Structure formats: structure tokens, C-alpha cells
Amino acid sequence: MERKRIYLVGLGPGGREQMTQQAYAALADADVLCGYTGYVDLVRGWFPEKETYTTPMTQELARCRWALETAREGKSVAMLCSGDAGVYGMAGPLLQLTEGGEEVEITVVPGVTAALSGAAMLGAPLMHDFCVISLSDLLTPWDQIAKRLVCAAEGDSVIVLYNPGSKRRRGHLRRACEILLERKHPETVCGWVRNVGREGSEVRILSLQALKETEVDMFTTVFIGSSTTQRIGRWMVTPRGYENK
Amino acid sequence: MERKRIYLVGLGPGGREQMTQQAYAALADADVLCGYTGYVDLVRGWFPEKETYTTPMTQELARCRWALETAREGKSVAMLCSGDAGVYGMAGPLLQLTEGGEEVEITVVPGVTAALSGAAMLGAPLMHDFCVISLSDLLTPWDQIAKRLVCAAEGDSVIVLYNPGSKRRRGHLRRACEILLERKHPETVCGWVRNVGREGSEVRILSLQALKETEVDMFTTVFIGSSTTQRIGRWMVTPRGYENK
């Protein structure tokens, strides 16, 4: 097989059983496993003989450049992403760096992103239209994030928040909830999920009002219901409307 | 293991290699495989001995009722969904029917939904915030769909359209594009993907203007770029902003 290739691999939430077989096969085929240290550590044990290349969380572009150079030299590289490789992952910056050149064969291997793995733990919050919004303002101005929150609320879509908080982003979730509370009922059914598919995973269903007072970290994904989202027992469910047929 | 259980299983786009190991294990564990005929046919060959229960596409509620009754009688049932079980899938109606009762143990097993599997074929259209909207007006009034299209355009999110067309829904994609063209540039980079992970899969990148003139079927997923989405060689990419750091 042609070795000048890069697999952009979505690992899903973290466990082997939550990866697709295609993702595992890509890791197995690669000469080098490359990624943020924490993600490489997740899979290193399955392939103890393989070369690895890790960089810290903020070195995304350097990592992509390294992968492209290494593939051009004739190796096959798997770039590891948590969740899906194309949702706030490495697929974008890597493809931008190729500038459309085709000397390296690139395959994006999708995975179960946090919106899906988190929703599965909460029940069925995403049964109807939804918006995915990252609260990280490292790469996006806060004004644009705020505008998207307003639009999502006005469309009455379910909203999934990625990167709702971190040590550097304290207060972002509170600010987001304040924007939403101007347009949505304080009792809107919301939920959060932490550490999906890893040890110590947690799930909570609560009101938008209560969500505003919640401290979250970077391993948390937040779900904000539409006006029709309900709490049914221990589940968060957005009806699609079968019951009205 | 307790047999009074239901697995809601997201199969991903269709092939064995695109399922998670957890999804395969749920099918293997179940006494009965239950679902729309087309989905059960995808997996029947792997488990030739297993009991199956199939219903046509429009019998979702009847299927859920049957699954719940069968599980209450002491069997374990896997309900099959294409893509993810919680994105326009069976998780919602099934959990609604339980009314919060816990006599049957329910596990939602997430899968790679069409937004992710389609995005992977196009490149990286979902690298920044996005909205998922179904154009099916069987269960949702068209006015609400139109409103969500307007809001998604005003927030300048990438938009993923599920159910963009069918024999009964001719013209829906054209109407959606007309709404978007009032708010977005006609050269906005768009893409569509058909039959992901199955034989005869197709991918196309085109302008919003050209998308308006396109006929699509129910096996197609449509991607509409934000104002920053680019065509880079054969890829559709929405930059996240690493290059501005």
C-alpha cells in the first residue's frame, strides 16, 4: 500500500469499544501515531511497538506540519483526535496545509463526537434539529459565539455546547446561559455529561436557571433543550412528533 | 445478564467497519434484532440464527411498542437505527413510551451519524459551529423548518440538511436554498454526499446557487458552508482560525 498517507482518526469518547473498526484499522496500519499527548496515551498500549509523536494541546499547526512532512518522506501517519476528526479536530488545519496538493493520500476517519456520546447518556436530546457551538474564544471572537447563541435560541433548536469551560475560561457558561435566558424559559430542560466513556463519568439533568450556576471543566459537554424538550424519568428527551401523527 | 433490556443501536452509515465495537456487541447480545426492514437486512447476515422483527419505514411507534412489550416479557431487543440512534432515530419515541418506568433497562448506543460520515468524505466542513436541520415536513411544520434555516443563516453557522428530498418531498431542497440565498452569497461553498459507506457512494462540492438546481434523494446529506468555508483542491473545509493565531 502507498505509504505517503495520513489518516485523520476520530477516536470517539476514548474507550476501545466506542471506536469504529475503521478507526482501529487506521491506527493498526499507520507507521506513526501522532497527536496530543493525552490521546496518544489512550491507544499506545494497543500498539506498544509503534513510533509515536506527541505535542501539547496548543501545538496543533506544528503537529499538522510534522505529519505532512513525515508522510511526504514516505511514512503513513495516524493523527489522533478525540471524538470526531472533523468536529473541532485536526482535519481542517491539516487539509488547509496541503493547499489542495495530492502527493499525500488523506483519509478522514469519522468517530462518535461528544454531542452523540453525551446525548446517548442523557437519553435522546438530539431527536430534533440542533446546533453545535463551541464556547472557546481562543480562536473565535466572543461576539460571534454570542451571535450564534442568540440565533440558536431564536430558532428554538437544541444546543450542544463544546468547550463550555476550563481554567482559563471560567464564566463562559454563565455568560452563555445569561444570553439564552433572555430568550428561553428558565425551566428549559438542560443536561451535562462529563468524562463520557471514561472512568468517573457523570450525567446531570437540570434547568437552564440551574445550569447558569454550574461550574464545568473541559471534559464536560452541555445540552440545552428546545421549548419541547422534556425530562422523562432519568432521561432528557426532545420529542420529534411521532405522537402527534 | 438481565434480559429485560433494549439496546437502541446506531449502525453508522452501514458497513461493519463503520460501526463501533459497542454497537456490534449489542447486536450480538440481543435475542431479537428489530427495525426498519432495510436496516435489519444490513446486519442479518452476521447473525443468521437470530430472531428478527421488521416493520416498514412509517411504523416507528408500532415498532417501539413491540420492542417494549417484548423486553417486558423477558427478552433483550436491539432496535436498529442508521447513523446514530439519537439523531432523528428511535431513541426518542422509545424513551417517551416508557413514561420514565425502569422495568426495562435501556441503553442508547451511539453511532456515526450522516453529518459526520458525510463530512469525512467532503473533508472538514464541520470544523466550526454547525446546525443540523431535517427538511422532512412529515412531523414538523414547514414554517418551523424555514425559521430554523433563517436563524442558521443569520448565525453564519455551517448547515447540515438531513432528509433533503424524496419522492414525496420534491422541491424541498430548492425551497431551502431560496431561503438561504436571501441571506447568503450564491457562491457559498456547499457539498452533498450520497450513499456514504455503501456501494455507489458519491460526493460533490458546488455553489449554493448550483445546489438549488440539484435533485437529491433520501440517501443524500447536504452541507452548506458558512461565509468562511472554502474549497481546497477536492476538499470542502471550514477554517477554525488556527492560521490567525
Short mmCIF file of C-alpha atoms in Angstrom, two decimals:
data_model
loop_
_atom_site.label_atom_id
_atom_site.label_comp_id
_atom_site.label_asym_id
_atom_site.label_seq_id
_atom_site.Cartn_x
_atom_site.Cartn_y
_atom_site.Cartn_z
CA MET A 1 0.00 0.00 0.00
CA GLU A 2 1.13 3.57 -0.72
CA ARG A 3 2.82 4.80 2.45
CA LYS A 4 2.64 8.54 1.76
CA ARG A 5 -0.61 8.85 3.64
CA ILE A 6 -2.29 10.46 6.60
CA TYR A 7 -5.28 9.10 8.46
CA LEU A 8 -7.19 11.68 10.49
CA VAL A 9 -8.72 9.39 13.08
CA GLY A 10 -11.67 10.14 15.33
CA LEU A 11 -11.24 8.01 18.45
CA GLY A 12 -14.72 8.62 19.86
CA PRO A 13 -15.03 9.31 23.59
CA GLY A 14 -11.98 7.24 24.49
CA GLY A 15 -12.64 3.55 25.02
CA ARG A 16 -11.68 0.88 22.50
CA GLU A 17 -15.30 -0.33 22.30
CA GLN A 18 -16.52 3.11 21.26
CA MET A 19 -14.19 3.35 18.26
CA THR A 20 -15.22 2.19 14.83
CA GLN A 21 -13.42 -0.76 13.33
CA GLN A 22 -12.24 1.57 10.56
CA ALA A 23 -10.56 3.83 13.14
CA TYR A 24 -8.80 0.88 14.79
CA ALA A 25 -7.66 -0.41 11.39
CA ALA A 26 -6.21 3.01 10.54
CA LEU A 27 -4.18 3.04 13.77
CA ALA A 28 -3.01 -0.51 13.10
CA ASP A 29 -1.94 0.38 9.55
CA ALA A 30 -0.05 3.56 10.45
CA ASP A 31 3.73 3.72 10.92
CA VAL A 32 3.45 6.60 13.39
CA LEU A 33 0.76 7.61 15.87
CA CYS A 34 0.71 11.37 16.24
CA GLY A 35 -1.36 13.67 18.43
CA TYR A 36 -1.92 15.48 21.65
CA THR A 37 -0.14 13.55 24.42
CA GLY A 38 -3.37 12.61 26.19
CA TYR A 39 -4.88 10.99 23.08
CA VAL A 40 -1.74 9.05 22.15
CA ASP A 41 -1.64 7.70 25.72
CA LEU A 42 -5.16 6.30 25.23
CA VAL A 43 -4.04 3.98 22.41
CA ARG A 44 -0.32 3.48 22.98
CA GLY A 45 -0.88 0.29 24.94
CA TRP A 46 -2.55 -1.45 21.98
CA PHE A 47 0.45 -0.83 19.74
CA PRO A 48 3.50 -0.85 22.03
CA GLU A 49 5.94 -1.24 19.09
CA LYS A 50 4.74 1.78 17.14
CA GLU A 51 6.57 5.07 16.81
CA THR A 52 4.70 7.98 18.39
CA TYR A 53 4.94 11.74 18.10
CA THR A 54 3.18 13.89 20.66
CA THR A 55 2.81 17.63 21.14
CA PRO A 56 1.00 19.67 23.78
CA MET A 57 -2.59 20.92 23.34
CA THR A 58 -1.75 24.27 21.75
CA GLN A 59 0.67 22.99 19.09
CA GLU A 60 -1.96 21.94 16.53
CA LEU A 61 -0.38 23.57 13.48
CA ALA A 62 3.12 22.35 14.32
CA ARG A 63 1.71 18.84 14.68
CA CYS A 64 -0.02 19.03 11.29
CA ARG A 65 3.16 20.31 9.61
CA TRP A 66 5.15 17.48 11.14
CA ALA A 67 2.59 14.91 9.96
CA LEU A 68 2.60 16.26 6.42
CA GLU A 69 6.39 16.31 6.25
CA THR A 70 6.64 12.79 7.66
CA ALA A 71 4.08 11.47 5.17
CA ARG A 72 5.90 13.16 2.29
CA GLU A 73 9.02 11.26 3.32
CA GLY A 74 7.11 8.01 2.71
CA LYS A 75 5.57 7.09 6.03
CA SER A 76 1.95 6.59 6.94
CA VAL A 77 0.80 8.73 9.85
CA ALA A 78 -2.34 8.46 12.00
CA MET A 79 -3.31 11.79 13.56
CA LEU A 80 -5.44 11.11 16.63
CA CYS A 81 -8.43 13.26 17.56
CA SER A 82 -10.88 12.74 20.38
CA GLY A 83 -14.47 12.34 19.23
CA ASP A 84 -14.62 13.05 15.50
CA ALA A 85 -11.59 14.19 13.48
CA GLY A 86 -13.70 16.77 11.66
CA VAL A 87 -15.58 18.40 14.57
CA TYR A 88 -13.20 20.97 16.08
CA GLY A 89 -10.50 18.40 15.25
CA MET A 90 -7.35 18.19 13.15
CA ALA A 91 -8.94 17.51 9.74
CA GLY A 92 -9.39 21.22 8.99
CA PRO A 93 -5.90 22.59 9.68
CA LEU A 94 -4.28 19.56 8.04
CA LEU A 95 -6.28 19.90 4.81
CA GLN A 96 -5.62 23.65 4.76
CA LEU A 97 -1.87 22.99 4.95
CA THR A 98 -1.99 20.68 1.90
CA GLU A 99 -3.21 23.64 -0.17
CA GLY A 100 -5.03 21.11 -2.32
CA GLY A 101 -1.87 19.16 -3.20
CA GLU A 102 -2.40 15.41 -3.61
CA GLU A 103 1.09 13.98 -3.15
CA VAL A 104 -0.05 12.63 0.23
CA GLU A 105 -3.20 10.49 0.36
CA ILE A 106 -5.50 11.74 3.12
CA THR A 107 -8.36 9.80 4.70
CA VAL A 108 -10.69 11.29 7.29
CA VAL A 109 -11.99 8.52 9.57
CA PRO A 110 -15.06 9.77 11.42
CA GLY A 111 -15.84 8.98 15.04
CA VAL A 112 -18.52 9.41 17.69
CA THR A 113 -18.27 13.08 18.66
CA ALA A 114 -19.18 14.28 22.17
CA ALA A 115 -22.60 15.55 21.02
CA LEU A 116 -23.54 11.94 20.19
CA SER A 117 -21.83 10.08 23.03
CA GLY A 118 -23.13 12.63 25.54
CA ALA A 119 -26.65 12.55 24.11
CA ALA A 120 -26.71 8.75 24.41
CA MET A 121 -26.03 9.02 28.14
CA LEU A 122 -28.73 11.66 28.61
CA GLY A 123 -31.35 9.77 26.58
CA ALA A 124 -32.44 11.43 23.35
CA PRO A 125 -31.94 15.20 23.48
CA LEU A 126 -30.98 15.39 19.76
CA MET A 127 -34.09 13.81 18.27
CA HIS A 128 -34.88 17.09 16.54
CA ASP A 129 -32.82 19.87 14.91
CA PHE A 130 -29.78 21.02 16.88
CA CYS A 131 -26.85 23.44 16.82
CA VAL A 132 -23.30 22.69 17.95
CA ILE A 133 -21.44 25.71 19.32
CA SER A 134 -18.01 25.90 20.93
CA LEU A 135 -17.65 28.38 23.80
CA SER A 136 -13.88 28.58 23.35
CA ASP A 137 -12.86 32.11 22.40
CA LEU A 138 -9.23 31.19 21.77
CA LEU A 139 -9.84 31.10 18.00
CA THR A 140 -13.28 32.75 17.71
CA PRO A 141 -14.28 36.22 18.91
CA TRP A 142 -16.83 36.08 21.75
CA ASP A 143 -19.20 38.34 19.77
CA GLN A 144 -19.55 35.66 17.11
CA ILE A 145 -20.19 32.99 19.74
CA ALA A 146 -22.83 35.20 21.36
CA LYS A 147 -24.49 35.85 18.00
CA ARG A 148 -24.74 32.12 17.30
CA LEU A 149 -26.25 31.50 20.74
CA VAL A 150 -28.89 34.15 20.02
CA CYS A 151 -29.68 32.64 16.61
CA ALA A 152 -29.89 29.11 18.01
CA ALA A 153 -32.28 30.31 20.72
CA GLU A 154 -34.43 32.16 18.19
CA GLY A 155 -34.67 29.07 16.01
CA ASP A 156 -35.63 27.05 19.13
CA SER A 157 -33.09 24.36 18.24
CA VAL A 158 -31.50 22.14 20.84
CA ILE A 159 -27.99 23.49 21.54
CA VAL A 160 -24.87 21.45 22.28
CA LEU A 161 -22.01 23.40 23.86
CA TYR A 162 -18.44 22.19 23.35
CA ASN A 163 -15.60 23.61 25.47
CA PRO A 164 -18.02 25.14 27.98
CA GLY A 165 -15.27 25.88 30.47
CA SER A 166 -11.67 25.46 31.53
CA LYS A 167 -9.30 27.06 33.99
CA ARG A 168 -8.82 29.90 31.53
CA ARG A 169 -12.48 30.14 30.54
CA ARG A 170 -14.27 30.46 33.86
CA GLY A 171 -17.60 32.23 33.49
CA HIS A 172 -18.15 31.39 29.80
CA LEU A 173 -21.02 29.01 30.51
CA ARG A 174 -22.61 31.56 32.84
CA ARG A 175 -22.40 34.23 30.13
CA ALA A 176 -23.87 31.84 27.57
CA CYS A 177 -26.76 30.96 29.90
CA GLU A 178 -27.46 34.64 30.53
CA ILE A 179 -27.79 35.22 26.77
CA LEU A 180 -30.08 32.22 26.45
CA LEU A 181 -32.20 33.18 29.48
CA GLU A 182 -33.17 36.40 27.71
CA ARG A 183 -34.85 34.24 25.07
CA LYS A 184 -35.68 30.91 26.71
CA HIS A 185 -37.72 29.82 29.73
CA PRO A 186 -35.62 29.43 32.93
CA GLU A 187 -37.10 25.93 33.37
CA THR A 188 -35.87 24.79 29.93
CA VAL A 189 -34.62 21.21 30.35
CA CYS A 190 -30.82 21.05 30.11
CA GLY A 191 -28.18 18.42 30.78
CA TRP A 192 -24.47 17.96 31.07
CA VAL A 193 -22.22 14.97 30.71
CA ARG A 194 -18.66 14.67 31.95
CA ASN A 195 -15.94 12.15 31.08
CA VAL A 196 -18.12 10.12 28.70
CA GLY A 197 -16.69 6.66 28.13
CA ARG A 198 -14.00 7.13 30.78
CA GLU A 199 -13.73 6.43 34.46
CA GLY A 200 -15.83 8.66 36.68
CA SER A 201 -18.37 9.64 34.05
CA GLU A 202 -21.23 11.82 35.31
CA VAL A 203 -24.61 12.87 33.91
CA ARG A 204 -26.96 15.54 35.19
CA ILE A 205 -30.33 16.90 34.05
CA LEU A 206 -31.22 20.36 35.33
CA SER A 207 -32.96 23.61 34.43
CA LEU A 208 -31.35 26.38 32.38
CA GLN A 209 -31.53 28.55 35.50
CA ALA A 210 -29.58 25.95 37.50
CA LEU A 211 -27.13 25.38 34.64
CA LYS A 212 -26.14 29.04 34.87
CA GLU A 213 -24.82 28.41 38.40
CA THR A 214 -22.85 25.31 37.39
CA GLU A 215 -19.04 25.16 37.18
CA VAL A 216 -17.87 22.90 34.35
CA ASP A 217 -14.49 21.80 33.04
CA MET A 218 -13.11 20.98 29.60
CA PHE A 219 -14.24 17.35 29.83
CA THR A 220 -17.89 18.39 30.00
CA THR A 221 -20.43 18.68 27.18
CA VAL A 222 -23.57 20.71 27.79
CA PHE A 223 -27.03 20.21 26.24
CA ILE A 224 -29.69 22.94 26.23
CA GLY A 225 -33.18 21.79 25.31
CA SER A 226 -35.63 23.35 22.88
CA SER A 227 -39.03 24.52 24.16
CA THR A 228 -40.35 20.97 23.68
CA THR A 229 -37.52 19.06 25.40
CA GLN A 230 -38.78 17.06 28.39
CA ARG A 231 -37.48 15.21 31.37
CA ILE A 232 -38.91 11.68 31.32
CA GLY A 233 -37.77 9.75 34.39
CA ARG A 234 -33.99 9.86 34.30
CA TRP A 235 -33.91 10.81 30.60
CA MET A 236 -33.71 14.07 28.64
CA VAL A 237 -35.83 13.72 25.50
CA THR A 238 -36.71 16.09 22.67
CA PRO A 239 -39.85 14.72 21.01
CA ARG A 240 -39.84 14.56 17.24
CA GLY A 241 -43.59 14.47 16.90
CA TYR A 242 -44.46 10.81 16.20
CA GLU A 243 -47.04 11.05 18.97
CA ASN A 244 -48.97 13.70 17.01
CA LYS A 245 -49.26 11.65 13.84
CA MET B 1 -27.39 -10.73 32.46
CA GLU B 2 -30.82 -9.18 32.94
CA ARG B 3 -32.75 -9.91 29.75
CA LYS B 4 -35.46 -7.26 30.12
CA ARG B 5 -33.48 -4.79 28.09
CA ILE B 6 -33.47 -2.73 24.93
CA TYR B 7 -30.40 -1.54 23.07
CA LEU B 8 -31.00 1.41 20.77
CA VAL B 9 -28.19 0.83 18.32
CA GLY B 10 -26.74 3.36 15.90
CA LEU B 11 -25.29 1.38 12.99
CA GLY B 12 -23.40 4.27 11.40
CA PRO B 13 -23.55 4.64 7.62
CA GLY B 14 -23.99 0.93 7.01
CA GLY B 15 -20.77 -1.06 6.77
CA ARG B 16 -19.47 -3.32 9.54
CA GLU B 17 -16.19 -1.37 9.72
CA GLN B 18 -18.01 1.89 10.42
CA MET B 19 -19.85 0.54 13.46
CA THR B 20 -18.42 0.84 16.93
CA GLN B 21 -17.45 -2.32 18.74
CA GLN B 22 -20.09 -1.44 21.35
CA ALA B 23 -22.79 -1.45 18.65
CA TYR B 24 -21.68 -4.82 17.33
CA ALA B 25 -21.59 -6.24 20.86
CA ALA B 26 -25.15 -5.02 21.48
CA LEU B 27 -26.39 -6.79 18.34
CA ALA B 28 -24.53 -9.93 19.35
CA ASP B 29 -26.04 -9.85 22.85
CA ALA B 30 -29.63 -9.27 21.77
CA ASP B 31 -32.23 -12.04 21.44
CA VAL B 32 -34.11 -10.14 18.71
CA LEU B 33 -33.00 -7.66 16.06
CA CYS B 34 -35.78 -5.20 15.38
CA GLY B 35 -36.05 -2.33 12.92
CA TYR B 36 -36.93 -0.98 9.53
CA THR B 37 -36.55 -3.82 7.02
CA GLY B 38 -33.64 -2.16 5.21
CA TYR B 39 -31.54 -1.83 8.38
CA VAL B 40 -32.19 -5.37 9.59
CA ASP B 41 -31.12 -6.63 6.15
CA LEU B 42 -27.75 -4.88 6.62
CA VAL B 43 -26.86 -6.98 9.67
CA ARG B 44 -28.92 -10.17 9.29
CA GLY B 45 -26.07 -12.00 7.58
CA TRP B 46 -23.79 -11.64 10.61
CA PHE B 47 -26.33 -13.29 12.91
CA PRO B 48 -28.24 -15.78 10.75
CA GLU B 49 -29.67 -17.59 13.79
CA LYS B 50 -31.22 -14.57 15.44
CA GLU B 51 -34.90 -13.76 15.57
CA THR B 52 -35.79 -10.58 13.65
CA TYR B 53 -38.80 -8.28 13.65
CA THR B 54 -39.14 -5.77 10.84
CA THR B 55 -41.67 -3.07 10.04
CA PRO B 56 -41.89 -0.59 7.18
CA MET B 57 -40.48 2.96 7.38
CA THR B 58 -43.61 4.65 8.71
CA GLN B 59 -44.35 2.22 11.57
CA GLU B 60 -41.93 3.72 14.10
CA LEU B 61 -44.31 3.86 17.06
CA ALA B 62 -45.67 0.38 16.47
CA ARG B 63 -42.08 -0.91 16.36
CA CYS B 64 -41.23 0.80 19.65
CA ARG B 65 -44.35 -0.61 21.32
CA TRP B 66 -43.48 -4.08 20.12
CA ALA B 67 -39.91 -3.76 21.41
CA LEU B 68 -41.07 -2.58 24.82
CA GLU B 69 -43.61 -5.38 25.13
CA THR B 70 -41.08 -7.99 24.03
CA ALA B 71 -38.49 -6.72 26.52
CA ARG B 72 -41.07 -6.74 29.32
CA GLU B 73 -41.67 -10.41 28.57
CA GLY B 74 -38.01 -11.06 29.38
CA LYS B 75 -36.15 -10.77 26.09
CA SER B 76 -33.35 -8.47 25.08
CA VAL B 77 -34.09 -6.45 21.96
CA ALA B 78 -31.75 -4.46 19.71
CA MET B 79 -33.55 -1.68 17.85
CA LEU B 80 -31.51 -0.79 14.77
CA CYS B 81 -31.12 2.78 13.56
CA SER B 82 -28.99 4.04 10.69
CA GLY B 83 -26.36 6.58 11.73
CA ASP B 84 -26.93 7.46 15.38
CA ALA B 85 -29.88 6.13 17.41
CA GLY B 86 -30.48 9.55 18.94
CA VAL B 87 -30.36 11.78 15.83
CA TYR B 88 -33.80 11.54 14.20
CA GLY B 89 -33.68 7.89 15.34
CA MET B 90 -35.68 5.58 17.58
CA ALA B 91 -34.26 6.62 20.98
CA GLY B 92 -36.76 9.44 21.39
CA PRO B 93 -40.08 7.68 20.72
CA LEU B 94 -38.93 4.60 22.67
CA LEU B 95 -37.99 6.60 25.77
CA GLN B 96 -41.25 8.56 25.53
CA LEU B 97 -43.22 5.31 25.54
CA THR B 98 -41.51 4.15 28.76
CA GLU B 99 -43.01 7.18 30.55
CA GLY B 100 -39.98 7.06 32.82
CA GLY B 101 -40.63 3.49 34.00
CA GLU B 102 -37.50 1.47 34.69
CA GLU B 103 -38.71 -2.13 34.48
CA VAL B 104 -36.82 -2.44 31.19
CA GLU B 105 -33.14 -1.48 31.11
CA ILE B 106 -32.44 0.81 28.18
CA THR B 107 -29.03 1.54 26.65
CA VAL B 108 -28.53 4.04 23.85
CA VAL B 109 -25.51 3.02 21.76
CA PRO B 110 -24.35 5.99 19.70
CA GLY B 111 -23.11 5.75 16.12
CA VAL B 112 -21.57 7.82 13.36
CA THR B 113 -24.44 9.96 12.09
CA ALA B 114 -24.60 11.14 8.46
CA ALA B 115 -23.33 14.63 9.37
CA LEU B 116 -20.05 13.03 10.47
CA SER B 117 -19.67 10.29 7.86
CA GLY B 118 -20.62 12.73 5.09
CA ALA B 119 -18.29 15.44 6.41
CA ALA B 120 -15.40 12.97 6.42
CA MET B 121 -15.91 12.32 2.70
CA LEU B 122 -16.07 16.04 1.91
CA GLY B 123 -13.02 16.92 4.00
CA ALA B 124 -13.65 19.11 7.04
CA PRO B 125 -16.81 21.20 6.59
CA LEU B 126 -17.73 20.92 10.32
CA MET B 127 -14.55 22.33 11.83
CA HIS B 128 -16.54 25.21 13.23
CA ASP B 129 -20.05 25.64 14.70
CA PHE B 130 -22.85 23.94 12.77
CA CYS B 131 -26.61 23.34 12.73
CA VAL B 132 -28.34 20.09 11.80
CA ILE B 133 -31.79 20.57 10.25
CA SER B 134 -34.14 17.98 8.76
CA LEU B 135 -36.13 19.10 5.71
CA SER B 136 -38.78 16.44 6.29
CA ASP B 137 -42.14 18.08 6.97
CA LEU B 138 -43.87 14.81 7.82
CA LEU B 139 -43.56 15.53 11.56
CA THR B 140 -42.52 19.21 11.57
CA PRO B 141 -44.43 22.14 10.04
CA TRP B 142 -42.53 23.72 7.12
CA ASP B 143 -42.73 27.14 8.81
CA GLN B 144 -40.59 25.87 11.68
CA ILE B 145 -38.06 24.37 9.26
CA ALA B 146 -37.92 27.68 7.36
CA LYS B 147 -37.43 29.63 10.59
CA ARG B 148 -34.51 27.42 11.60
CA LEU B 149 -32.91 27.86 8.16
CA VAL B 150 -33.18 31.64 8.55
CA CYS B 151 -31.65 31.54 12.04
CA ALA B 152 -28.82 29.24 10.94
CA ALA B 153 -28.03 31.58 8.05
CA GLU B 154 -28.11 34.63 10.32
CA GLY B 155 -25.69 32.97 12.75
CA ASP B 156 -23.43 32.10 9.78
CA SER B 157 -23.14 28.50 11.00
CA VAL B 158 -22.42 25.64 8.65
CA ILE B 159 -25.72 23.84 7.98
CA VAL B 160 -26.22 20.10 7.53
CA LEU B 161 -29.50 19.10 5.91
CA TYR B 162 -30.97 15.67 6.64
CA ASN B 163 -33.83 14.30 4.54
CA PRO B 164 -33.29 16.90 1.81
CA GLY B 165 -35.56 15.11 -0.64
CA SER B 166 -37.57 12.05 -1.51
CA LYS B 167 -40.25 11.11 -3.99
CA ARG B 168 -42.78 12.83 -1.75
CA ARG B 169 -40.58 15.83 -0.92
CA ARG B 170 -39.51 17.09 -4.34
CA GLY B 171 -38.69 20.77 -4.25
CA HIS B 172 -37.83 20.95 -0.53
CA LEU B 173 -34.11 21.48 -1.16
CA ARG B 174 -34.88 24.16 -3.76
CA ARG B 175 -37.14 25.98 -1.28
CA ALA B 176 -34.47 25.74 1.42
CA CYS B 177 -31.81 27.12 -0.93
CA GLU B 178 -34.09 30.01 -1.90
CA ILE B 179 -34.46 30.94 1.78
CA LEU B 180 -30.69 30.73 2.28
CA LEU B 181 -29.90 32.69 -0.91
CA GLU B 182 -31.74 35.67 0.54
CA ARG B 183 -29.11 35.74 3.30
CA LYS B 184 -26.00 34.04 1.91
CA HIS B 185 -23.72 34.59 -1.09
CA PRO B 186 -24.69 32.49 -4.15
CA GLU B 187 -21.08 31.26 -4.35
CA THR B 188 -21.16 29.90 -0.78
CA VAL B 189 -19.28 26.57 -0.85
CA CYS B 190 -21.70 23.64 -0.46
CA GLY B 191 -21.43 19.89 -0.80
CA TRP B 192 -23.52 16.78 -0.91
CA VAL B 193 -22.79 13.16 -0.20
CA ARG B 194 -24.86 10.18 -1.29
CA ASN B 195 -24.80 6.57 -0.10
CA VAL B 196 -21.93 7.07 2.36
CA GLY B 197 -20.29 3.78 3.26
CA ARG B 198 -22.33 1.84 0.69
CA GLU B 199 -21.83 0.88 -2.90
CA GLY B 200 -22.03 3.73 -5.38
CA SER B 201 -21.20 6.50 -2.94
CA GLU B 202 -20.90 9.96 -4.49
CA VAL B 203 -19.50 13.30 -3.30
CA ARG B 204 -19.89 16.71 -4.90
CA ILE B 205 -18.74 20.23 -4.00
CA LEU B 206 -20.70 23.05 -5.61
CA SER B 207 -22.03 26.56 -5.05
CA LEU B 208 -25.25 27.35 -3.19
CA GLN B 209 -26.64 28.64 -6.48
CA ALA B 210 -25.89 25.31 -8.18
CA LEU B 211 -27.18 23.33 -5.19
CA LYS B 212 -30.58 24.97 -5.70
CA GLU B 213 -30.85 23.28 -9.10
CA THR B 214 -29.86 19.84 -7.77
CA GLU B 215 -32.26 16.90 -7.39
CA VAL B 216 -31.46 14.79 -4.34
CA ASP B 217 -32.92 11.64 -2.82
CA MET B 218 -33.35 10.36 0.73
CA PHE B 219 -29.87 8.80 0.75
CA THR B 220 -28.25 12.22 0.36
CA THR B 221 -26.89 14.54 3.06
CA VAL B 222 -26.32 18.18 2.14
CA PHE B 223 -23.71 20.57 3.62
CA ILE B 224 -23.99 24.36 3.28
CA GLY B 225 -20.87 26.30 4.17
CA SER B 226 -20.51 29.37 6.36
CA SER B 227 -19.11 32.56 4.85
CA THR B 228 -15.59 31.27 5.59
CA THR B 229 -15.95 27.76 4.14
CA GLN B 230 -13.50 27.13 1.29
CA ARG B 231 -12.85 24.69 -1.48
CA ILE B 232 -9.26 23.46 -1.16
CA GLY B 233 -8.44 21.09 -4.02
CA ARG B 234 -11.04 18.33 -3.79
CA TRP B 235 -11.94 19.19 -0.20
CA MET B 236 -14.59 21.34 1.48
CA VAL B 237 -13.05 22.97 4.57
CA THR B 238 -14.37 25.42 7.15
CA PRO B 239 -11.33 27.03 8.80
CA ARG B 240 -11.36 27.23 12.58
CA GLY B 241 -8.80 30.02 12.77
CA TYR B 242 -5.54 28.32 13.76
CA GLU B 243 -3.87 30.18 10.87
CA ASN B 244 -4.67 33.53 12.54
CA LYS B 245 -3.06 32.64 15.86
#
